[in-house]
Coordinates of C-alpha atoms in Angstrom, one line a residue:
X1 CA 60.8 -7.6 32.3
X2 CA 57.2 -8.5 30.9
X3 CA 55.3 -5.9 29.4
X4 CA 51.1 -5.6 30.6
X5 CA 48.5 -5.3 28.0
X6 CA 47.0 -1.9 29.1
X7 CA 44.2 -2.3 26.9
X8 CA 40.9 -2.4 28.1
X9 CA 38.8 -5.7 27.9
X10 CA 36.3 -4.9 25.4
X11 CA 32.5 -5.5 27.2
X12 CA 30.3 -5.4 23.7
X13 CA 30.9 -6.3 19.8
X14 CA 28.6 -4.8 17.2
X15 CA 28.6 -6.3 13.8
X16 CA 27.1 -5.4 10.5
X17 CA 26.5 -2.2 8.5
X18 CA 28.6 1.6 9.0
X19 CA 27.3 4.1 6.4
X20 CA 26.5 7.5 5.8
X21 CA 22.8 8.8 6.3
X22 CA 22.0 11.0 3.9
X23 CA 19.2 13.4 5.4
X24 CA 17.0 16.7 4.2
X25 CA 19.4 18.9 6.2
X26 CA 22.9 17.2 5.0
X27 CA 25.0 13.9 5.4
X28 CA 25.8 12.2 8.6
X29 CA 27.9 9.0 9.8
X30 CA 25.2 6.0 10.8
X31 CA 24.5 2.4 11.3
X32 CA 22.9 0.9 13.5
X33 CA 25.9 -1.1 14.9
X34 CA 28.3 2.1 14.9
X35 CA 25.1 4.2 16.4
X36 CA 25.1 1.5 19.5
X37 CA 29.3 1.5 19.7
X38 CA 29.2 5.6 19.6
X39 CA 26.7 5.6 22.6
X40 CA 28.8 2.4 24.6
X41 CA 31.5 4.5 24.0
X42 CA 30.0 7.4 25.4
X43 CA 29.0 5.3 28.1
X44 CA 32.3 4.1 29.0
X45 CA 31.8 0.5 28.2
X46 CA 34.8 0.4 25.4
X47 CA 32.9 -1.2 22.5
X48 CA 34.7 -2.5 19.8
X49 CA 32.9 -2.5 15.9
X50 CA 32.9 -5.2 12.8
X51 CA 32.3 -3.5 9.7
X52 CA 33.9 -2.9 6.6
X53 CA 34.0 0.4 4.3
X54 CA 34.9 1.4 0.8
X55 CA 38.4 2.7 0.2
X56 CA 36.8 6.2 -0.9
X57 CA 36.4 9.3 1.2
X58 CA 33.2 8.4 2.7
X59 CA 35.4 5.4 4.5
X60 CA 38.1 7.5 5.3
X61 CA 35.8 10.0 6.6
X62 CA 34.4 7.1 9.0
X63 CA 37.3 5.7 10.2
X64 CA 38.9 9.1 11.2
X65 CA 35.7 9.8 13.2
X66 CA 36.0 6.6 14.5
X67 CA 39.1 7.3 15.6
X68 CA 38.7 10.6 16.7
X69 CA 35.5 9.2 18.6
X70 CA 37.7 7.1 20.4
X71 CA 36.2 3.5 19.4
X72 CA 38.3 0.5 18.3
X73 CA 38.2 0.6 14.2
X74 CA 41.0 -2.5 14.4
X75 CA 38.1 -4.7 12.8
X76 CA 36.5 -2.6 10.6
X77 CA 38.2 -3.4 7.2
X78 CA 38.5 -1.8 3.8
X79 CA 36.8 -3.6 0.5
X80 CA 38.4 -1.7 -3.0
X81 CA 35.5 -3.4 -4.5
X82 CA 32.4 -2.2 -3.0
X83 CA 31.5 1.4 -2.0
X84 CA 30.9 2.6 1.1
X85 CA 27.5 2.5 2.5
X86 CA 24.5 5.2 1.8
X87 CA 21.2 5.4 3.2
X88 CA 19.2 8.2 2.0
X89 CA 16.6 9.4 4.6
X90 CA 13.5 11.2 4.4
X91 CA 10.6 11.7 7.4
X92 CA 7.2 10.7 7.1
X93 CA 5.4 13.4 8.7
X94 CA 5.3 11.0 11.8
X95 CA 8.4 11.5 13.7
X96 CA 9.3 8.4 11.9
X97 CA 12.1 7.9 9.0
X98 CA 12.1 5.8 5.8
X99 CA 14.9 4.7 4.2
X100 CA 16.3 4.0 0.9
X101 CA 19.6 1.7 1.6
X102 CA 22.0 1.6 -0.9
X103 CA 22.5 -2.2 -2.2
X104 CA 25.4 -3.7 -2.3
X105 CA 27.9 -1.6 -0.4
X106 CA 31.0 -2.4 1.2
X107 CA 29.2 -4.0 4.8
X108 CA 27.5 -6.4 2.7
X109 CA 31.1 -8.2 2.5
X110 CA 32.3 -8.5 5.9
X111 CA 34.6 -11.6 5.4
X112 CA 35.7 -13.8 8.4
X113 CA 38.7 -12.6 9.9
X114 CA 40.8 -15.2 12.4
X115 CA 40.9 -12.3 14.5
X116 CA 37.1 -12.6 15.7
X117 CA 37.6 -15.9 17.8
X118 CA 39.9 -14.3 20.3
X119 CA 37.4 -11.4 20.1
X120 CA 34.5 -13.1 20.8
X121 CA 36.2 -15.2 23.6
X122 CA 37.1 -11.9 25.3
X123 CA 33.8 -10.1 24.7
X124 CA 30.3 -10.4 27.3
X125 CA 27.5 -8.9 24.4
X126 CA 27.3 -9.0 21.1
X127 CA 24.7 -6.8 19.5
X128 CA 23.4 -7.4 16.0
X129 CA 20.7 -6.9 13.6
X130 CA 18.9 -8.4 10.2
X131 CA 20.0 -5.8 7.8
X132 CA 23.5 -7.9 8.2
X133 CA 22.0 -11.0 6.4
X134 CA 20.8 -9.2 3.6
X135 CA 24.0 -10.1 1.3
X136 CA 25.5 -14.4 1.9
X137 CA 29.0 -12.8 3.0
X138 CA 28.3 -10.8 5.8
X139 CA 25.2 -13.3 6.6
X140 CA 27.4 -16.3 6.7
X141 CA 30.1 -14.3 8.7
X142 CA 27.4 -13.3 11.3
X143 CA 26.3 -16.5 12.2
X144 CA 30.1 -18.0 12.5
X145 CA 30.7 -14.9 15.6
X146 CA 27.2 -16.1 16.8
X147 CA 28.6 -19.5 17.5
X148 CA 30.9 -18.5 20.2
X149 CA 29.6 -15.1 21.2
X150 CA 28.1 -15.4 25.3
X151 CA 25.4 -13.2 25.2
X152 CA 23.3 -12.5 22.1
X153 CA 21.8 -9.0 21.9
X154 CA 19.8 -8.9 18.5
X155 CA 18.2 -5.2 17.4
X156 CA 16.1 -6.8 14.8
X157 CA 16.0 -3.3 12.8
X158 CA 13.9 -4.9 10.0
X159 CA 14.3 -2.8 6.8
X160 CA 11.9 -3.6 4.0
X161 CA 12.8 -5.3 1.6
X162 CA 16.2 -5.8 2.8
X163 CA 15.0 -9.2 5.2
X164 CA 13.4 -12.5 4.7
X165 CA 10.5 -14.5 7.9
X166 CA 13.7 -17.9 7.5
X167 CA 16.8 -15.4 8.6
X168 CA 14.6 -13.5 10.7
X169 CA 13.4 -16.9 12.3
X170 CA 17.2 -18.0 12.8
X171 CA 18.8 -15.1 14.0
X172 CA 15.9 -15.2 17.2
X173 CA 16.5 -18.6 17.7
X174 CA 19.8 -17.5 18.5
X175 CA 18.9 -14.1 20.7
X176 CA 19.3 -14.0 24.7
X177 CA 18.1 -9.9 24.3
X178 CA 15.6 -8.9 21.9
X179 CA 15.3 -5.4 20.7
X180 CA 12.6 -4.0 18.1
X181 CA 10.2 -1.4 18.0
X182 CA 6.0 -2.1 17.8
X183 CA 5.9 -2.3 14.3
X184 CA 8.4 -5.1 14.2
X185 CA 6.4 -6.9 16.8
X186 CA 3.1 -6.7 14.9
X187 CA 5.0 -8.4 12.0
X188 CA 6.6 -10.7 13.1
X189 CA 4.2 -11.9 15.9
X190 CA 1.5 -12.0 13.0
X191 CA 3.8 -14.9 11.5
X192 CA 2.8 -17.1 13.7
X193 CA -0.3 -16.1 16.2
X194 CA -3.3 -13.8 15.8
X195 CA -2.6 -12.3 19.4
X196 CA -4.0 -8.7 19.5
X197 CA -2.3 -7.2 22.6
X198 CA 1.2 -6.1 22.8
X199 CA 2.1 -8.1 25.9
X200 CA 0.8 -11.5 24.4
X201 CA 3.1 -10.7 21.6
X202 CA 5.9 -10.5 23.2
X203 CA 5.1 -13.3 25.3
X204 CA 4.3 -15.2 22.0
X205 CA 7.9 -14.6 21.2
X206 CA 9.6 -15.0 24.4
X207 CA 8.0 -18.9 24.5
X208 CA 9.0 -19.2 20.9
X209 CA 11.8 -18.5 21.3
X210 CA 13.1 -19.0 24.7
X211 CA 14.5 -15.5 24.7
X212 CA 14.7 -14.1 28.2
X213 CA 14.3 -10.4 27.4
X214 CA 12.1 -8.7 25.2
X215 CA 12.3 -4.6 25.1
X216 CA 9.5 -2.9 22.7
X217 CA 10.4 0.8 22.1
X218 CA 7.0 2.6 21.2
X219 CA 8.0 6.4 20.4
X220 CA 6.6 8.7 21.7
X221 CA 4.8 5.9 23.9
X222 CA 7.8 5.0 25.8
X223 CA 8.9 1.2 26.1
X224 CA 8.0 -1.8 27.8
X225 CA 10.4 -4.3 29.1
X226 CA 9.7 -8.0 29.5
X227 CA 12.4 -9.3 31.6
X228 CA 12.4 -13.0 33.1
X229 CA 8.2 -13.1 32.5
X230 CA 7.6 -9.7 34.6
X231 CA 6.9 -6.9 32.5
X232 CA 7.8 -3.4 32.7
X233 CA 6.2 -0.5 31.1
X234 CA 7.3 3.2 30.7
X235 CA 5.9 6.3 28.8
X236 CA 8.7 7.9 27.7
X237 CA 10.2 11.5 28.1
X238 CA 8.4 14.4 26.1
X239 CA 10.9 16.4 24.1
X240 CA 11.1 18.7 21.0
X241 CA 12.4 16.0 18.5
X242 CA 15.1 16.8 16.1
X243 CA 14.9 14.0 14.1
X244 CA 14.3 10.0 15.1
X245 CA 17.4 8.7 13.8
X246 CA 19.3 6.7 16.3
X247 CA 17.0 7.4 19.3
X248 CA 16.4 3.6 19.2
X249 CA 20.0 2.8 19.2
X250 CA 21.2 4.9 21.7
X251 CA 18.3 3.6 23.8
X252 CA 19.6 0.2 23.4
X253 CA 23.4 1.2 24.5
X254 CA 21.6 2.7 27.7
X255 CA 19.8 -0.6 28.5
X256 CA 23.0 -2.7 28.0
X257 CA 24.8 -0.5 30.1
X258 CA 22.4 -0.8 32.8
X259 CA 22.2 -4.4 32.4
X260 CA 26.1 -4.6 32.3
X261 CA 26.0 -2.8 35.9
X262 CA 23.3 -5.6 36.7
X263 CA 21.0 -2.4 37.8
X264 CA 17.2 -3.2 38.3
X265 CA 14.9 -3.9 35.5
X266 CA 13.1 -0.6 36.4
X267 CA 16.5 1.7 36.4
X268 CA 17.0 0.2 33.0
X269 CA 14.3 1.2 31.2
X270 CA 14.2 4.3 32.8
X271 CA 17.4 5.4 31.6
X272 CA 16.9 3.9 28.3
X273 CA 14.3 6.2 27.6
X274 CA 15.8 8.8 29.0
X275 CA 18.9 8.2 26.4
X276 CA 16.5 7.7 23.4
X277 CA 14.4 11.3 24.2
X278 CA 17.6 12.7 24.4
X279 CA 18.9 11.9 21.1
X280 CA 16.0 12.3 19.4
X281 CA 15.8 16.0 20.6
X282 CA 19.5 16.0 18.9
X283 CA 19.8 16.1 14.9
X284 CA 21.9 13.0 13.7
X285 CA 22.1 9.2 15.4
X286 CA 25.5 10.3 17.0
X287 CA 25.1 13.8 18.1
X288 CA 27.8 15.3 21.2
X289 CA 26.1 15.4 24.5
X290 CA 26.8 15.3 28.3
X291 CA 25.9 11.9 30.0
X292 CA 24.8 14.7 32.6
X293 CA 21.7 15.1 30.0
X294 CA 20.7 11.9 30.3
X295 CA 20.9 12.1 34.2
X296 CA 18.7 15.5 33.9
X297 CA 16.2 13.4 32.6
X298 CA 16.7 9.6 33.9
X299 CA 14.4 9.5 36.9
X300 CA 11.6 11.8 36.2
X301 CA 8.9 9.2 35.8
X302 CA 7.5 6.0 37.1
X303 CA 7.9 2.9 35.8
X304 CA 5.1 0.5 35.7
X305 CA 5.5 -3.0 36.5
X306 CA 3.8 -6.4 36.8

């Protein structure tokens, strides 16, 4: 009698950096890729996470939430050389964050593991950012997974001085689904044009590039979506914000899961803003909520297109 695999085909793969944020009000798990995988998870899409941690209690303390959460930790591995990772967080006054991220810690060193190919072979989107490149290891592993992975999702997440204009340039060379906010746009659109509006950047970038969708998340300005040439603009969902941290991921993990269901352009970014108000409204980048929240939300405004 043959036994079936009742595991469920993992849909997305986030790669790079899990760590503690260390904010004015206390310390709380983080990283962009484990932000996205919490709010897939949420979302029912059964992420699965590549990461490494420290074997200290800070790891420990991550891989039982991880576990807890519900969200595969079979590829997050443990270094006994490098320390978990810290990011210490302070606000600006602007409903913005700046971050000190600790260098190296234990993501720097994700090492290939054989593991990956049948991962990668299995999985539809794989999300990743630069802040993975910032150490050779974990760089070098990246770009390996980025040979076979189907779709490319890259959340640029561009962390001063923790980058460099070559790896940036490679890793959207490489992008199907770019994410990044409108300071990110201005810099990296200023590498190569002097174009002053926000939709000739993008488009800039999309010809550059050949990437066939561009999202630009704005704050408190909403987000605009270009998506096969058309764009889509949305204001955004007024809330009391908590703090910023993670809004921008968990908007992402609504977008994908919209595009998984192939839902319109316009439902996408609706819901995507939706998700990010939400969570900013929420202290912490993986706060518990109600998908019902988002719904409560999702819907409310128009979306502009053209």
């Amino acid at each position: 009698m043959s036994i079936q695999n009742s595991r469920k085909p993992v849909s997305c793969v986030c790669y790079g950096e899990i760590l503690w944020d260390v904010l004015p009000a206390g310390e709380l798990p983080g990283g962009a890729p484990m932000n996205v995988a919490y709010h897939l998870h949420k979302l029912n899409r059964n992420p699965s996470l590549i990461s490494s941690v420290g074997s200290d209690h800070y790891g420990s303390t991550l891989i039982q939430l991880l576990s807890q959460w519900g969200i595969d930790r079979d590829y997050v591995s443990t270094n006994k050389t490098y320390a978990t990772g810290i990011v210490y967080a302070q606000p600006n006054g602007l409903h913005e964050m700046k971050y000190d991220i600790v260098y190296p810690s234990a993501w720097d060193f994700i090492t290939w593991d054989d593991r990956f190919t049948t991962l990668m072979q299995e999985t539809d989107y794989f999300i990743f950012g630069s802040l993975a490149c910032r150490n050779y290891t974990s760089g070098n592993t990246l770009f390996k997974l980025l040979e076979s992975a189907k779709h490319k999702v890259l959340d640029i997440n561009i962390r001063p001085p923790h980058f460099s204009p070559r790896v940036v340039e490679q890793l959207l060379h490489k992008a199907d689904i770019l994410k990044l906010n409108g300071a990110e746009l201005d810099l990296i659109a200023g590498w190569y044009s002097a174009a002053h509006t926000v939709t000739d950047k993008i488009q800039l970038l999309q010809d550059r590039f050949r990437i066939e969708t561009i999202v630009v998340t704005m704050g408190e300005n909403g987000a605009l979506l270009n998506r096969e040439g058309i764009i889509y603009q949305h204001p955004g969902y007024r809330v009391q914000v908590a703090d910023t941290v993670g809004s921008g991921d968990a908007f992402l993990a609504a977008l994908l899961s919209k595009l998984i269901d192939r839902s319109p352009p316009v439902e996408m970014l609706d819901y995507a803003c939706a998700m990010g108000a939400l969570i900013a409204s929420k202290p912490g980048a993986c706060p518990e909520y109600d998908i019902a929240e988002v719904m409560q939300l999702a819907g409310n405004l128009p979306v502009i297109h053209s």
